[in-house]
Structures are given as C-alpha cells and as structure tokens.
Amino acid sequence: MFFPAAHTEKSLPVLRQLIRQYPLGVLTTAIPSDGHPLILSSHIPWVIDVDDDSSETELGRLRGHLARQNPQSKVMMDAVSSAGSSTLKQEVQVLFTAAPHHYVTPKFYIETKPTTAKVVPTWNYAAVQAYGRATLYFDAKADETSRFLGQQIHDLSQHMETSIMDYTGRGDRPGPWKVTDAPERYIELMMKNIIGIEICIERLEGKFKMSQDMRMGDRMGVVKGFEGLDSDVGKAMAGMVQERSDLKEAAKA
C-alpha cells in the first residue's frame, strides 16, 4: 500500500480501534505448494488482543479461525507440518478496510475546480495492514487446540454480539447470543471442522485517505457533497472527512 504522509496514520490505538470496528480482515498468504496457487486469500473475522489498550508501542495479537477444508488452511497446515513447527516461516498479511468508503467526484472540489479545474476523481477509504507470523492450532486431539478454539469462538462471538450488534441486554436491547446457547456436542463437532490462527503482529500500518491533501475549501466541499448524498454511507463519509480535516488543522496550531 502507498502511504503518502498526508494520509498515513501512525497511532497504534487508532489502528487497533479500526480493526475492532471492522473486524472482517482479508488473510493473505504466499506459500509455495504443489497443489494450490502461491497466493491465497480468505475473509476472516478477527479478535485483536493487547495488554495495554492505550499503548503507542504494543502491536498486539490477532486471533481467528478458518474452515479446515479451505485450501488456504490445507496449504498452511502442510507448510508447518513439513517444517516441524506450528508457526509459519513465511510472513502473512491481514488487511482491514473501514466499511464507509466512496468515490469522490471532482464536483465536490468547490475551491479548486472553479479556478483551475486541475482536479481528478479519487476514492476515499481507511485501511489497516497487519503483518506477522501465524501460529496454527489444527491438531483436533490436542488440548491446546481445544483451549485456543474454545476461547477464540467465545471472545469473537462476545465481541460481535455486543460491540457490533449492540446486543448488550441494557435498556430495550436484547442480550447477546452465547456459544453455550447451542448444544455442547454440536459446538464440539463444529470445532473439529476449523483451525485456529494466532498472529503475533510485527508491523501495523494504517491509511486514512479522507481528502486531507486538499485545500480547506475543497475539504469542506467534500463534506457537503457527501452530506448531500442523503445516505448512511454519505453521512459516515462526511463525518470521517470532517474528523480528518479537524485533525489536520489542529496539527497546524
């Protein structure tokens, strides 16, 4: 990913928060295999763990799971089995993208377009890239696999039900679905069909491309343009562009 200075986000708490808000990440691997493509990708919801959530230095760990029959699972399991280690020697990448993203028309640039017309279309988005080595939990008979998967599906479900769905049980909101709501034997069978993945993050990079490189008048034009779409995504984009514009102005002060 290209990281112009105007769009680069270096605050680790901000990057970790994007992952929590938009936990569906794309896991990409590049592992040589005789029977499968070199590059494989899968969409996986993740949990991110940190010991100190306010830390500007702690990168954290990602936890997820993948269907055992997924070709990417097979390639990773073959790779660690051949190496005699549960951790892949190849680096993996997980890409997270904020749900609000949108095309930006030059018509939004109300300062530059009328004066020089030197503007072109673009796309505004926010994304985080995490890199590291993946440790696999795939031996269905091993206690550590059962412990990891049990904790993983509990924590993932809890996060999705409460933080994403807002099923908190407070006020008029219903309570969250819990893993224990399903029959124990059924969950045991489901767990045999998945493998666990834990990534110790070695690099965490973020980009918020929200018109920060434009003049103030153009930025405000983008905000008004998105608001004028009268849609949920338009309102969300307007808010993100305004937030990033405010941060840019605050940095100047």
Short mmCIF file of C-alpha atoms in Angstrom, two decimals:
data_model
loop_
_atom_site.label_atom_id
_atom_site.label_comp_id
_atom_site.label_asym_id
_atom_site.label_seq_id
_atom_site.Cartn_x
_atom_site.Cartn_y
_atom_site.Cartn_z
CA MET A 1 0.00 0.00 0.00
CA PHE A 2 1.19 3.52 -0.81
CA PHE A 3 1.46 5.74 2.28
CA PRO A 4 1.64 9.47 1.44
CA ALA A 5 2.42 11.50 4.54
CA ALA A 6 -0.95 13.29 4.44
CA HIS A 7 -2.85 10.01 4.64
CA THR A 8 -0.63 7.94 6.96
CA GLU A 9 -1.96 7.10 10.43
CA LYS A 10 0.72 6.03 12.91
CA SER A 11 -1.23 5.95 16.18
CA LEU A 12 -1.50 2.30 17.19
CA PRO A 13 -4.63 2.81 19.35
CA VAL A 14 -6.35 4.35 16.31
CA LEU A 15 -5.30 1.45 14.09
CA ARG A 16 -6.39 -1.13 16.65
CA GLN A 17 -9.74 0.62 17.00
CA LEU A 18 -10.37 0.37 13.25
CA ILE A 19 -9.74 -3.37 13.49
CA ARG A 20 -12.26 -3.66 16.32
CA GLN A 21 -14.87 -1.64 14.44
CA TYR A 22 -14.36 -3.50 11.15
CA PRO A 23 -13.06 -6.94 12.21
CA LEU A 24 -13.54 -8.73 8.89
CA GLY A 25 -9.97 -8.92 7.60
CA VAL A 26 -8.53 -10.49 4.46
CA LEU A 27 -5.82 -13.02 5.33
CA THR A 28 -3.27 -13.31 2.51
CA THR A 29 -0.51 -15.91 2.32
CA ALA A 30 2.21 -16.64 -0.23
CA ILE A 31 3.27 -20.22 0.47
CA PRO A 32 4.71 -22.50 -2.26
CA SER A 33 2.51 -25.55 -2.80
CA ASP A 34 2.38 -28.25 -5.45
CA GLY A 35 -1.39 -28.48 -5.44
CA HIS A 36 -2.56 -24.92 -4.80
CA PRO A 37 -1.87 -21.37 -6.02
CA LEU A 38 1.00 -19.47 -4.43
CA ILE A 39 -1.14 -16.55 -3.29
CA LEU A 40 -4.32 -17.32 -1.35
CA SER A 41 -6.75 -15.05 0.49
CA SER A 42 -9.69 -15.57 2.84
CA HIS A 43 -12.10 -13.21 4.60
CA ILE A 44 -11.96 -13.90 8.34
CA PRO A 45 -13.39 -12.03 11.37
CA TRP A 46 -10.63 -11.38 13.91
CA VAL A 47 -10.15 -10.59 17.57
CA ILE A 48 -7.24 -8.29 18.46
CA ASP A 49 -5.58 -8.68 21.88
CA VAL A 50 -3.41 -6.12 23.64
CA ASP A 51 -2.21 -5.94 27.22
CA ASP A 52 -2.43 -2.13 27.33
CA ASP A 53 -5.07 -0.62 25.07
CA SER A 54 -3.61 2.88 25.40
CA SER A 55 -0.10 1.78 24.42
CA GLU A 56 1.51 3.55 21.47
CA THR A 57 4.10 0.79 21.10
CA GLU A 58 2.27 -2.53 21.65
CA LEU A 59 1.27 -4.08 18.34
CA GLY A 60 -0.85 -6.88 19.75
CA ARG A 61 -2.01 -10.26 18.51
CA LEU A 62 -4.73 -11.31 16.08
CA ARG A 63 -6.84 -14.40 16.67
CA GLY A 64 -9.10 -16.02 14.11
CA HIS A 65 -10.25 -19.35 12.72
CA LEU A 66 -10.67 -20.84 9.28
CA ALA A 67 -12.55 -23.79 7.82
CA ARG A 68 -10.32 -26.86 7.81
CA GLN A 69 -11.41 -27.63 4.22
CA ASN A 70 -10.36 -24.19 2.98
CA PRO A 71 -7.43 -24.63 0.52
CA GLN A 72 -5.56 -21.91 2.40
CA SER A 73 -5.88 -23.95 5.60
CA LYS A 74 -4.51 -27.01 3.84
CA VAL A 75 -1.52 -25.11 2.46
CA MET A 76 -0.71 -23.62 5.86
CA MET A 77 -1.10 -26.97 7.66
CA ASP A 78 1.14 -28.70 5.12
CA ALA A 79 3.76 -25.94 5.50
CA VAL A 80 4.00 -26.14 9.29
CA SER A 81 3.87 -29.94 9.29
CA SER A 82 6.78 -30.09 6.84
CA ALA A 83 8.78 -27.59 8.90
CA GLY A 84 8.09 -29.39 12.18
CA SER A 85 6.78 -26.21 13.77
CA SER A 86 3.33 -24.83 14.48
CA THR A 87 4.36 -21.38 13.25
CA LEU A 88 4.68 -20.47 9.58
CA LYS A 89 8.10 -19.26 8.48
CA GLN A 90 6.51 -17.03 5.83
CA GLU A 91 5.06 -13.66 6.78
CA VAL A 92 1.30 -13.28 6.37
CA GLN A 93 -0.81 -10.16 5.86
CA VAL A 94 -4.26 -9.27 7.14
CA LEU A 95 -5.99 -6.28 5.52
CA PHE A 96 -8.83 -4.46 7.28
CA THR A 97 -10.93 -1.85 5.48
CA ALA A 98 -13.43 0.53 7.07
CA ALA A 99 -16.95 -0.08 5.79
CA PRO A 100 -17.58 3.56 4.78
CA HIS A 101 -15.62 4.18 1.57
CA HIS A 102 -16.74 6.06 -1.51
CA TYR A 103 -15.93 7.54 -4.89
CA VAL A 104 -15.13 11.26 -4.80
CA THR A 105 -16.28 13.31 -7.79
CA PRO A 106 -14.28 16.40 -8.85
CA LYS A 107 -17.57 18.31 -8.50
CA PHE A 108 -17.00 18.23 -4.73
CA TYR A 109 -13.86 20.37 -5.02
CA ILE A 110 -15.59 23.73 -4.83
CA GLU A 111 -12.35 25.74 -4.35
CA THR A 112 -10.02 24.30 -6.98
CA LYS A 113 -12.36 23.14 -9.74
CA PRO A 114 -13.87 26.59 -10.48
CA THR A 115 -10.46 28.30 -10.52
CA THR A 116 -8.04 25.92 -12.26
CA ALA A 117 -10.07 22.77 -12.99
CA LYS A 118 -6.92 20.82 -12.06
CA VAL A 119 -8.76 18.08 -10.19
CA VAL A 120 -9.49 14.43 -10.91
CA PRO A 121 -11.73 11.76 -9.35
CA THR A 122 -10.48 9.61 -6.50
CA TRP A 123 -11.70 7.17 -3.85
CA ASN A 124 -11.71 7.87 -0.12
CA TYR A 125 -11.15 4.99 2.31
CA ALA A 126 -9.47 3.92 5.54
CA ALA A 127 -7.49 0.70 5.90
CA VAL A 128 -5.06 -1.10 8.21
CA GLN A 129 -2.48 -3.71 7.25
CA ALA A 130 -1.16 -6.16 9.84
CA TYR A 131 1.88 -8.36 9.21
CA GLY A 132 3.37 -11.18 11.22
CA ARG A 133 3.97 -14.90 11.61
CA ALA A 134 0.92 -17.14 12.03
CA THR A 135 0.78 -19.94 14.58
CA LEU A 136 -1.74 -22.67 13.74
CA TYR A 137 -3.90 -24.74 16.08
CA PHE A 138 -5.12 -27.63 13.96
CA ASP A 139 -4.48 -30.89 15.86
CA ALA A 140 -8.06 -31.75 16.82
CA LYS A 141 -6.82 -34.16 19.51
CA ALA A 142 -4.54 -31.64 21.24
CA ASP A 143 -5.71 -29.90 24.41
CA GLU A 144 -4.09 -26.62 23.35
CA THR A 145 -6.18 -26.64 20.15
CA SER A 146 -9.38 -27.14 22.13
CA ARG A 147 -8.43 -24.40 24.57
CA PHE A 148 -7.50 -21.95 21.83
CA LEU A 149 -10.60 -22.58 19.72
CA GLY A 150 -12.90 -22.54 22.74
CA GLN A 151 -11.54 -19.17 23.85
CA GLN A 152 -11.48 -17.85 20.31
CA ILE A 153 -15.09 -18.57 19.41
CA HIS A 154 -16.27 -17.29 22.81
CA ASP A 155 -14.36 -14.00 22.53
CA LEU A 156 -15.25 -13.49 18.88
CA SER A 157 -18.94 -14.12 19.46
CA GLN A 158 -18.94 -11.85 22.51
CA HIS A 159 -17.31 -9.00 20.57
CA MET A 160 -19.62 -9.35 17.57
CA GLU A 161 -22.79 -9.65 19.62
CA THR A 162 -22.05 -6.74 21.97
CA SER A 163 -19.80 -4.31 20.08
CA ILE A 164 -21.01 -4.90 16.52
CA MET A 165 -24.67 -5.81 17.11
CA ASP A 166 -25.09 -3.83 20.34
CA TYR A 167 -26.88 -6.80 21.94
CA THR A 168 -25.97 -5.73 25.46
CA GLY A 169 -29.19 -6.51 27.34
CA ARG A 170 -29.30 -2.91 28.54
CA GLY A 171 -32.43 -0.81 28.08
CA ASP A 172 -34.55 -2.22 25.28
CA ARG A 173 -31.61 -4.05 23.67
CA PRO A 174 -31.73 -7.88 23.71
CA GLY A 175 -28.98 -9.85 25.34
CA PRO A 176 -26.17 -11.40 23.26
CA TRP A 177 -26.17 -14.86 21.75
CA LYS A 178 -23.70 -17.07 23.59
CA VAL A 179 -21.82 -20.15 22.45
CA THR A 180 -23.41 -22.01 25.35
CA ASP A 181 -26.84 -21.35 23.78
CA ALA A 182 -26.00 -24.08 21.23
CA PRO A 183 -25.80 -27.79 22.18
CA GLU A 184 -22.36 -28.67 23.54
CA ARG A 185 -21.98 -31.67 21.23
CA TYR A 186 -22.85 -29.52 18.23
CA ILE A 187 -20.14 -26.98 19.12
CA GLU A 188 -17.63 -29.81 19.57
CA LEU A 189 -18.40 -31.06 16.06
CA MET A 190 -18.15 -27.57 14.60
CA MET A 191 -14.75 -27.06 16.25
CA LYS A 192 -13.39 -30.20 14.59
CA ASN A 193 -14.04 -28.53 11.23
CA ILE A 194 -12.00 -25.39 11.89
CA ILE A 195 -8.39 -24.50 12.64
CA GLY A 196 -7.19 -21.68 14.88
CA ILE A 197 -4.84 -18.92 13.75
CA GLU A 198 -2.87 -16.60 16.02
CA ILE A 199 -0.70 -13.86 14.55
CA CYS A 200 1.85 -12.00 16.62
CA ILE A 201 1.79 -8.64 14.84
CA GLU A 202 5.22 -7.44 13.75
CA ARG A 203 4.09 -4.47 11.64
CA LEU A 204 0.87 -2.46 11.80
CA GLU A 205 0.31 0.19 9.14
CA GLY A 206 -2.67 2.43 8.55
CA LYS A 207 -4.01 4.83 5.96
CA PHE A 208 -6.93 7.25 6.22
CA LYS A 209 -7.38 8.72 2.74
CA MET A 210 -10.01 11.34 3.55
CA SER A 211 -9.15 14.37 1.37
CA GLN A 212 -6.54 15.67 3.85
CA ASP A 213 -4.27 16.62 0.94
CA MET A 214 -6.85 19.06 -0.45
CA ARG A 215 -7.34 22.73 0.37
CA MET A 216 -9.73 23.66 3.15
CA GLY A 217 -12.41 24.83 0.71
CA ASP A 218 -12.21 21.57 -1.20
CA ARG A 219 -12.35 19.53 2.00
CA MET A 220 -15.50 21.33 3.07
CA GLY A 221 -16.88 20.77 -0.41
CA VAL A 222 -16.28 17.05 0.01
CA VAL A 223 -18.06 17.10 3.38
CA LYS A 224 -21.05 18.92 1.93
CA GLY A 225 -21.03 16.72 -1.16
CA PHE A 226 -21.19 13.54 0.89
CA GLU A 227 -23.87 15.01 3.14
CA GLY A 228 -25.85 15.86 0.03
CA LEU A 229 -25.99 12.20 -0.98
CA ASP A 230 -28.57 11.79 1.81
CA SER A 231 -27.45 8.23 2.52
CA ASP A 232 -26.00 6.43 5.51
CA VAL A 233 -22.66 5.91 3.78
CA GLY A 234 -22.64 9.56 2.69
CA LYS A 235 -23.17 10.74 6.26
CA ALA A 236 -20.46 8.40 7.53
CA MET A 237 -18.01 9.61 4.90
CA ALA A 238 -18.79 13.25 5.63
CA GLY A 239 -18.05 12.62 9.31
CA MET A 240 -14.74 10.92 8.58
CA VAL A 241 -13.60 13.65 6.18
CA GLN A 242 -14.54 16.33 8.71
CA GLU A 243 -12.72 14.48 11.50
CA ARG A 244 -9.54 14.16 9.46
CA SER A 245 -9.76 17.81 8.37
CA ASP A 246 -10.07 18.88 12.01
CA LEU A 247 -7.05 16.80 12.97
CA LYS A 248 -5.02 18.37 10.18
CA GLU A 249 -5.94 21.88 11.31
CA ALA A 250 -5.23 21.02 14.94
CA ALA A 251 -1.75 19.78 13.98
CA LYS A 252 -1.01 23.19 12.46
CA ALA A 253 -1.89 25.08 15.63
#
